Amino acid sequence: MKRHFLDLSNFDLSVLRSIIDDAKLRKSGELNDKPLDGKTLAMIFEKQSTRTRISFEVAMKKMGGDVIVLSPKDMLLSKGETLEDTAKVMSRYVDIVVIRSPDHEKVIAFSEAGSVPVVNGLTDYAHPCQILADMLTIEEKLGTVEGKVIAWCGDGNNMARDFVFASAKFGFEFRIATPPEYAMDDETIAWAHKAGARVITTNDPVEAVAGADVVMTDTWVSIGDSPAESDQRMKLLRPFTVTQDLMAHAGDSCLFMHCLPAYRGNEVEADVMDGVRSIVWDQAENRLHIQKSILAWCLEKL
Ligand code: CP
Ligand code: NVA
């Protein structure tokens, strides 16, 4: 059975726990082996990336492996070779593939056609590498994620969806404040309720952040979103900007997180992003540590 890492909904907590614990050991330097010696990672980016691309490349190299970074326009995918044929061929050359695509179905199709593990490097549906890194960051800062209240303000997007899945696994309350037009989809909410997750949806950001341990937001225009819709997004999401005033409704110790890239003045005020409650740089660093452990798990070294 191939160990894909596509979204968090299908994972047992024990697997996610082992990945986080391994990442903690690697971050502290207690674990410094090179279990991926002789392995090759290929990464296909249909969209730009700073953190995911760099952290996976550094992670793979530090663990002893090699990396190839590809863009579909440089491959025969751009001339009509099918994704399935590409997956079958690549599986003969490399040991694991990370894919970033605005179309989650493509990543699934690739994972089913090929014979090597596939990691979702962000799709329109989910961003599991980021969310697992965020679990690590919250545990570092607050000791545990279980029982905490995490508030999301803004777009009910790919990040928010994987947080819904994570809330069921890790046992935190997840409050999502969005305008009705950009609410989390019904299917995901139904999944959460069936899974017994404490997920609360609202159109009121103040209600979402009241007493929260962590407030989070994300860009208002994600990689798969139509540029034609940008003006409408800016208008409808404006009341969900994370401001100092909004943070005042959370507890004094409430932390601010953002997966980045951040657009100050839109989803977050500069004073919050660069303020004392912000832990965004530790959050970004943890992508590197968690990527190592995700690679190790996918390649059965964990
Ligand atoms: N947070 C994140 O995934 O960043 P990149 O888009 O830069 O990879
Ligand atoms: N929601 C954003 C996350 C970026 C890391 C996007 O999909 O572009």
Short mmCIF file of C-alpha atoms and ligand atoms in Angstrom, two decimals:
data_model
loop_
_atom_site.label_atom_id
_atom_site.label_comp_id
_atom_site.label_asym_id
_atom_site.label_seq_id
_atom_site.Cartn_x
_atom_site.Cartn_y
_atom_site.Cartn_z
CA MET A 1 0.00 0.00 0.00
CA LYS A 2 1.50 3.32 -1.12
CA ARG A 3 1.84 5.87 1.65
CA HIS A 4 0.32 8.96 0.04
CA PHE A 5 -0.08 12.24 1.93
CA LEU A 6 -3.02 13.93 0.23
CA ASP A 7 -5.25 15.41 2.92
CA LEU A 8 -5.68 14.85 6.64
CA SER A 9 -9.18 13.36 6.60
CA ASN A 10 -8.14 9.73 6.18
CA PHE A 11 -5.29 9.57 8.66
CA ASP A 12 -5.25 7.90 12.04
CA LEU A 13 -4.08 10.25 14.75
CA SER A 14 -1.30 7.78 15.62
CA VAL A 15 0.33 8.29 12.21
CA LEU A 16 0.08 12.08 12.40
CA ARG A 17 1.42 11.92 15.95
CA SER A 18 4.44 9.88 14.86
CA ILE A 19 5.23 12.38 12.09
CA ILE A 20 5.04 15.33 14.50
CA ASP A 21 7.14 13.56 17.13
CA ASP A 22 9.78 12.70 14.54
CA ALA A 23 9.83 16.34 13.39
CA LYS A 24 10.40 17.49 16.98
CA LEU A 25 13.41 15.19 17.28
CA ARG A 26 14.83 16.40 13.98
CA LYS A 27 14.28 20.03 14.93
CA SER A 28 16.05 19.60 18.25
CA GLY A 29 18.95 17.82 16.57
CA GLU A 30 18.43 14.61 18.60
CA LEU A 31 17.74 12.84 15.31
CA ASN A 32 20.19 13.69 12.58
CA ASP A 33 20.31 10.58 10.39
CA LYS A 34 20.08 10.38 6.61
CA PRO A 35 17.36 7.76 6.03
CA LEU A 36 16.64 8.96 2.49
CA ASP A 37 20.13 8.29 1.14
CA GLY A 38 19.75 7.00 -2.42
CA LYS A 39 16.15 8.19 -2.76
CA THR A 40 14.98 10.76 -5.31
CA LEU A 41 12.12 13.20 -4.87
CA ALA A 42 10.49 14.83 -7.91
CA MET A 43 8.37 17.92 -7.39
CA ILE A 44 5.87 19.23 -9.94
CA PHE A 45 4.69 22.79 -9.38
CA GLU A 46 1.78 23.92 -11.51
CA LYS A 47 1.79 27.10 -9.40
CA GLN A 48 4.43 29.17 -7.70
CA SER A 49 5.74 28.35 -4.23
CA THR A 50 8.33 29.71 -1.86
CA ARG A 51 8.01 27.71 1.37
CA THR A 52 6.80 24.35 0.07
CA ARG A 53 9.35 24.17 -2.71
CA ILE A 54 12.35 25.30 -0.69
CA SER A 55 11.54 23.39 2.49
CA PHE A 56 10.98 20.10 0.65
CA GLU A 57 14.19 20.53 -1.33
CA VAL A 58 16.24 21.33 1.77
CA ALA A 59 14.53 18.55 3.76
CA MET A 60 15.24 15.92 1.11
CA LYS A 61 18.88 16.96 0.76
CA LYS A 62 19.48 17.11 4.52
CA MET A 63 18.06 13.59 4.79
CA GLY A 64 20.51 12.32 2.19
CA GLY A 65 18.26 12.30 -0.89
CA ASP A 66 18.20 13.95 -4.31
CA VAL A 67 15.60 16.33 -5.72
CA ILE A 68 14.28 17.22 -9.17
CA VAL A 69 12.00 20.26 -9.48
CA LEU A 70 9.71 20.33 -12.51
CA SER A 71 7.18 22.62 -14.08
CA PRO A 72 4.45 21.07 -16.28
CA LYS A 73 5.39 23.48 -19.05
CA ASP A 74 8.83 21.84 -19.29
CA MET A 75 7.29 18.38 -19.52
CA LEU A 76 5.34 16.64 -22.27
CA LEU A 77 2.25 17.14 -20.13
CA SER A 78 2.09 20.51 -21.86
CA LYS A 79 1.93 18.74 -25.24
CA GLY A 80 -0.90 16.45 -24.27
CA GLU A 81 0.83 13.46 -22.68
CA THR A 82 -1.61 12.23 -20.07
CA LEU A 83 -1.13 12.66 -16.36
CA GLU A 84 -1.57 8.92 -15.91
CA ASP A 85 1.19 8.08 -18.41
CA THR A 86 3.44 10.68 -16.77
CA ALA A 87 2.80 9.13 -13.35
CA LYS A 88 3.64 5.64 -14.61
CA VAL A 89 6.88 6.80 -16.21
CA MET A 90 8.00 8.95 -13.30
CA SER A 91 7.38 6.02 -10.95
CA ARG A 92 10.13 4.14 -12.79
CA TYR A 93 12.65 6.93 -12.13
CA VAL A 94 11.93 8.46 -8.74
CA ASP A 95 10.86 7.27 -5.29
CA ILE A 96 8.34 9.93 -4.29
CA VAL A 97 6.52 12.86 -5.91
CA VAL A 98 5.29 16.16 -4.45
CA ILE A 99 2.66 17.90 -6.58
CA ARG A 100 1.17 21.39 -6.31
CA SER A 101 -1.88 21.86 -8.49
CA PRO A 102 -5.02 24.01 -8.43
CA ASP A 103 -6.92 20.79 -9.22
CA HIS A 104 -7.00 18.25 -6.38
CA GLU A 105 -8.46 15.60 -8.70
CA LYS A 106 -5.29 15.70 -10.77
CA VAL A 107 -3.17 14.88 -7.74
CA ILE A 108 -5.46 11.99 -6.89
CA ALA A 109 -5.34 10.74 -10.48
CA PHE A 110 -1.54 10.88 -10.44
CA SER A 111 -1.40 9.03 -7.12
CA GLU A 112 -3.66 6.26 -8.43
CA ALA A 113 -1.85 5.82 -11.74
CA GLY A 114 1.71 5.80 -10.42
CA SER A 115 3.38 3.34 -8.09
CA VAL A 116 5.22 5.71 -5.74
CA PRO A 117 3.95 7.81 -2.82
CA VAL A 118 2.48 11.21 -3.70
CA VAL A 119 2.46 14.23 -1.39
CA ASN A 120 -0.03 17.06 -1.85
CA GLY A 121 2.06 20.24 -1.97
CA LEU A 122 -1.18 22.27 -1.97
CA THR A 123 -4.33 21.94 -4.06
CA ASP A 124 -7.59 23.86 -4.18
CA TYR A 125 -8.91 21.26 -1.70
CA ALA A 126 -6.26 20.85 0.99
CA HIS A 127 -2.79 21.74 2.23
CA PRO A 128 -1.91 18.91 4.64
CA CYS A 129 1.83 19.66 4.93
CA GLN A 130 1.07 23.16 6.20
CA ILE A 131 -1.58 22.06 8.66
CA LEU A 132 0.63 19.37 10.17
CA ALA A 133 3.44 21.91 10.55
CA ASP A 134 0.91 24.20 12.25
CA MET A 135 0.01 21.46 14.73
CA LEU A 136 3.71 21.21 15.57
CA THR A 137 3.96 24.99 16.01
CA ILE A 138 0.92 25.17 18.30
CA GLU A 139 2.22 22.29 20.42
CA GLU A 140 5.57 24.05 20.78
CA LYS A 141 3.91 27.28 21.90
CA LEU A 142 0.96 25.99 23.93
CA GLY A 143 2.03 22.49 24.97
CA THR A 144 -0.89 20.75 23.33
CA VAL A 145 -3.42 21.29 20.56
CA GLU A 146 -6.14 19.18 22.16
CA GLY A 147 -8.82 21.28 23.83
CA LYS A 148 -7.56 24.55 22.36
CA VAL A 149 -9.74 27.01 20.42
CA ILE A 150 -8.50 27.98 16.98
CA ALA A 151 -10.35 30.75 15.13
CA TRP A 152 -10.17 31.22 11.38
CA CYS A 153 -11.13 34.59 9.85
CA GLY A 154 -11.54 35.08 6.12
CA ASP A 155 -11.94 32.68 3.24
CA GLY A 156 -13.30 29.17 3.83
CA ASN A 157 -10.56 27.79 1.61
CA ASN A 158 -8.19 24.81 1.22
CA MET A 159 -6.32 25.65 4.44
CA ALA A 160 -9.51 26.00 6.46
CA ARG A 161 -10.82 22.69 5.10
CA ASP A 162 -7.76 20.75 6.21
CA PHE A 163 -8.04 22.46 9.62
CA VAL A 164 -11.57 21.03 9.84
CA PHE A 165 -10.09 17.57 9.25
CA ALA A 166 -7.33 18.27 11.80
CA SER A 167 -9.83 19.40 14.43
CA ALA A 168 -11.47 15.96 14.33
CA LYS A 169 -8.10 14.23 14.68
CA PHE A 170 -6.41 16.46 17.25
CA GLY A 171 -9.49 17.43 19.30
CA PHE A 172 -9.44 21.22 19.10
CA GLU A 173 -12.40 23.53 18.59
CA PHE A 174 -12.27 25.16 15.18
CA ARG A 175 -14.33 28.30 14.60
CA ILE A 176 -14.59 29.53 11.04
CA ALA A 177 -15.73 33.11 10.40
CA THR A 178 -16.39 33.79 6.71
CA PRO A 179 -18.78 35.84 4.63
CA PRO A 180 -21.67 33.62 3.44
CA GLU A 181 -20.27 33.72 -0.11
CA TYR A 182 -16.96 32.15 0.99
CA ALA A 183 -18.23 29.75 3.65
CA MET A 184 -16.83 26.26 4.10
CA ASP A 185 -18.65 23.78 1.87
CA ASP A 186 -21.52 21.73 3.28
CA GLU A 187 -19.83 18.40 2.58
CA THR A 188 -16.83 19.28 4.74
CA ILE A 189 -19.06 20.52 7.56
CA ALA A 190 -21.15 17.34 7.35
CA TRP A 191 -17.92 15.30 7.51
CA ALA A 192 -16.88 17.23 10.62
CA HIS A 193 -20.17 16.62 12.39
CA LYS A 194 -20.10 12.92 11.54
CA ALA A 195 -16.53 12.72 12.84
CA GLY A 196 -17.60 14.41 16.09
CA ALA A 197 -15.40 17.46 15.50
CA ARG A 198 -16.14 20.71 17.29
CA VAL A 199 -16.40 22.94 14.21
CA ILE A 200 -18.42 26.15 14.46
CA THR A 201 -19.24 28.34 11.47
CA THR A 202 -20.24 31.98 11.73
CA ASN A 203 -20.32 35.19 9.72
CA ASP A 204 -19.13 37.19 12.74
CA PRO A 205 -15.35 37.39 13.26
CA VAL A 206 -15.76 38.75 16.80
CA GLU A 207 -17.83 35.70 17.78
CA ALA A 208 -15.16 33.42 16.28
CA VAL A 209 -12.18 34.93 18.08
CA ALA A 210 -13.76 35.49 21.51
CA GLY A 211 -11.54 33.67 24.00
CA ALA A 212 -9.57 31.89 21.24
CA ASP A 213 -6.05 30.55 21.82
CA VAL A 214 -5.01 31.11 18.22
CA VAL A 215 -6.35 33.36 15.46
CA MET A 216 -5.48 32.48 11.88
CA THR A 217 -6.08 33.85 8.46
CA ASP A 218 -4.88 33.35 4.90
CA THR A 219 -4.75 35.19 1.60
CA TRP A 220 -8.10 36.24 0.17
CA VAL A 221 -7.18 35.02 -3.33
CA SER A 222 -5.83 31.48 -3.42
CA ILE A 223 -3.90 29.85 -6.23
CA GLY A 224 -6.96 28.27 -7.83
CA ASP A 225 -9.24 31.30 -7.52
CA SER A 226 -10.33 33.23 -10.58
CA PRO A 227 -8.56 36.61 -10.88
CA ALA A 228 -11.88 37.96 -12.24
CA GLU A 229 -13.35 37.44 -8.78
CA SER A 230 -10.58 39.29 -6.93
CA ASP A 231 -12.44 42.61 -6.55
CA GLN A 232 -15.49 40.87 -5.13
CA ARG A 233 -13.30 38.89 -2.73
CA MET A 234 -11.58 42.06 -1.50
CA LYS A 235 -14.94 43.68 -0.85
CA LEU A 236 -16.69 40.78 0.86
CA LEU A 237 -13.70 39.67 2.92
CA ARG A 238 -12.70 43.15 4.13
CA PRO A 239 -14.75 42.89 7.37
CA PHE A 240 -12.72 39.76 8.23
CA THR A 241 -9.33 41.47 8.32
CA VAL A 242 -7.43 40.44 11.46
CA THR A 243 -6.88 43.79 13.15
CA GLN A 244 -5.54 44.75 16.57
CA ASP A 245 -9.15 45.54 17.49
CA LEU A 246 -10.26 42.05 16.52
CA MET A 247 -7.34 40.47 18.42
CA ALA A 248 -8.47 42.42 21.51
CA HIS A 249 -11.58 40.22 21.56
CA ALA A 250 -9.41 37.16 22.01
CA GLY A 251 -7.49 36.50 25.22
CA ASP A 252 -4.34 38.50 25.98
CA SER A 253 -2.24 35.44 25.30
CA CYS A 254 -3.91 34.66 21.98
CA LEU A 255 -1.41 33.92 19.19
CA PHE A 256 -1.60 34.93 15.55
CA MET A 257 -0.72 32.51 12.75
CA HIS A 258 -0.63 32.80 8.96
CA CYS A 259 0.62 30.15 6.53
CA LEU A 260 2.07 32.90 4.30
CA PRO A 261 2.36 34.55 1.86
CA ALA A 262 0.72 37.43 3.76
CA TYR A 263 -0.79 40.55 2.25
CA ARG A 264 -0.64 43.22 4.94
CA GLY A 265 -3.59 45.56 4.79
CA ASN A 266 -5.87 42.87 3.39
CA GLU A 267 -6.35 39.74 5.48
CA VAL A 268 -4.12 41.01 8.31
CA GLU A 269 -3.02 44.38 9.63
CA ALA A 270 0.74 44.94 9.65
CA ASP A 271 0.64 45.58 13.42
CA VAL A 272 -0.75 42.09 14.01
CA MET A 273 1.41 40.32 11.44
CA ASP A 274 4.58 41.93 12.83
CA GLY A 275 3.39 42.20 16.42
CA VAL A 276 4.30 40.33 19.59
CA ARG A 277 1.51 37.77 19.26
CA SER A 278 2.58 36.71 15.79
CA ILE A 279 4.39 33.36 15.51
CA VAL A 280 4.46 33.27 11.73
CA TRP A 281 8.24 32.89 11.35
CA ASP A 282 8.39 29.86 13.66
CA GLN A 283 5.37 28.57 11.77
CA ALA A 284 7.20 28.95 8.45
CA GLU A 285 10.36 27.33 9.84
CA ASN A 286 8.40 24.30 10.98
CA ARG A 287 7.52 23.51 7.39
CA LEU A 288 11.11 22.33 7.00
CA HIS A 289 11.04 20.06 10.04
CA ILE A 290 7.67 18.52 9.24
CA GLN A 291 8.55 18.01 5.56
CA LYS A 292 11.47 15.81 6.63
CA SER A 293 9.19 13.61 8.69
CA ILE A 294 6.46 13.47 6.05
CA LEU A 295 9.06 12.28 3.52
CA ALA A 296 10.37 9.71 6.01
CA TRP A 297 6.86 8.41 6.71
CA CYS A 298 5.90 8.20 3.02
CA LEU A 299 9.11 6.29 2.29
CA GLU A 300 8.48 3.88 5.18
CA LYS A 301 11.43 5.09 7.23
CA LEU A 302 9.12 5.99 10.07
N1 CP B 1 2.52 28.32 2.97
C1 CP B 1 2.91 27.87 1.76
O1 CP B 1 2.57 26.78 1.34
O2 CP B 1 3.73 28.71 1.10
P1 CP B 1 4.20 28.59 -0.42
O3 CP B 1 2.99 28.88 -1.27
O4 CP B 1 5.26 29.62 -0.55
O5 CP B 1 4.69 27.20 -0.66
N1 NVA B 2 -4.92 29.40 0.40
C1 NVA B 2 -3.62 29.70 -0.14
C2 NVA B 2 -2.57 29.06 0.69
C3 NVA B 2 -1.18 29.45 0.32
C4 NVA B 2 -0.15 28.67 1.07
C5 NVA B 2 -3.54 29.25 -1.57
O1 NVA B 2 -4.09 28.20 -1.90
O2 NVA B 2 -2.95 29.94 -2.39
#
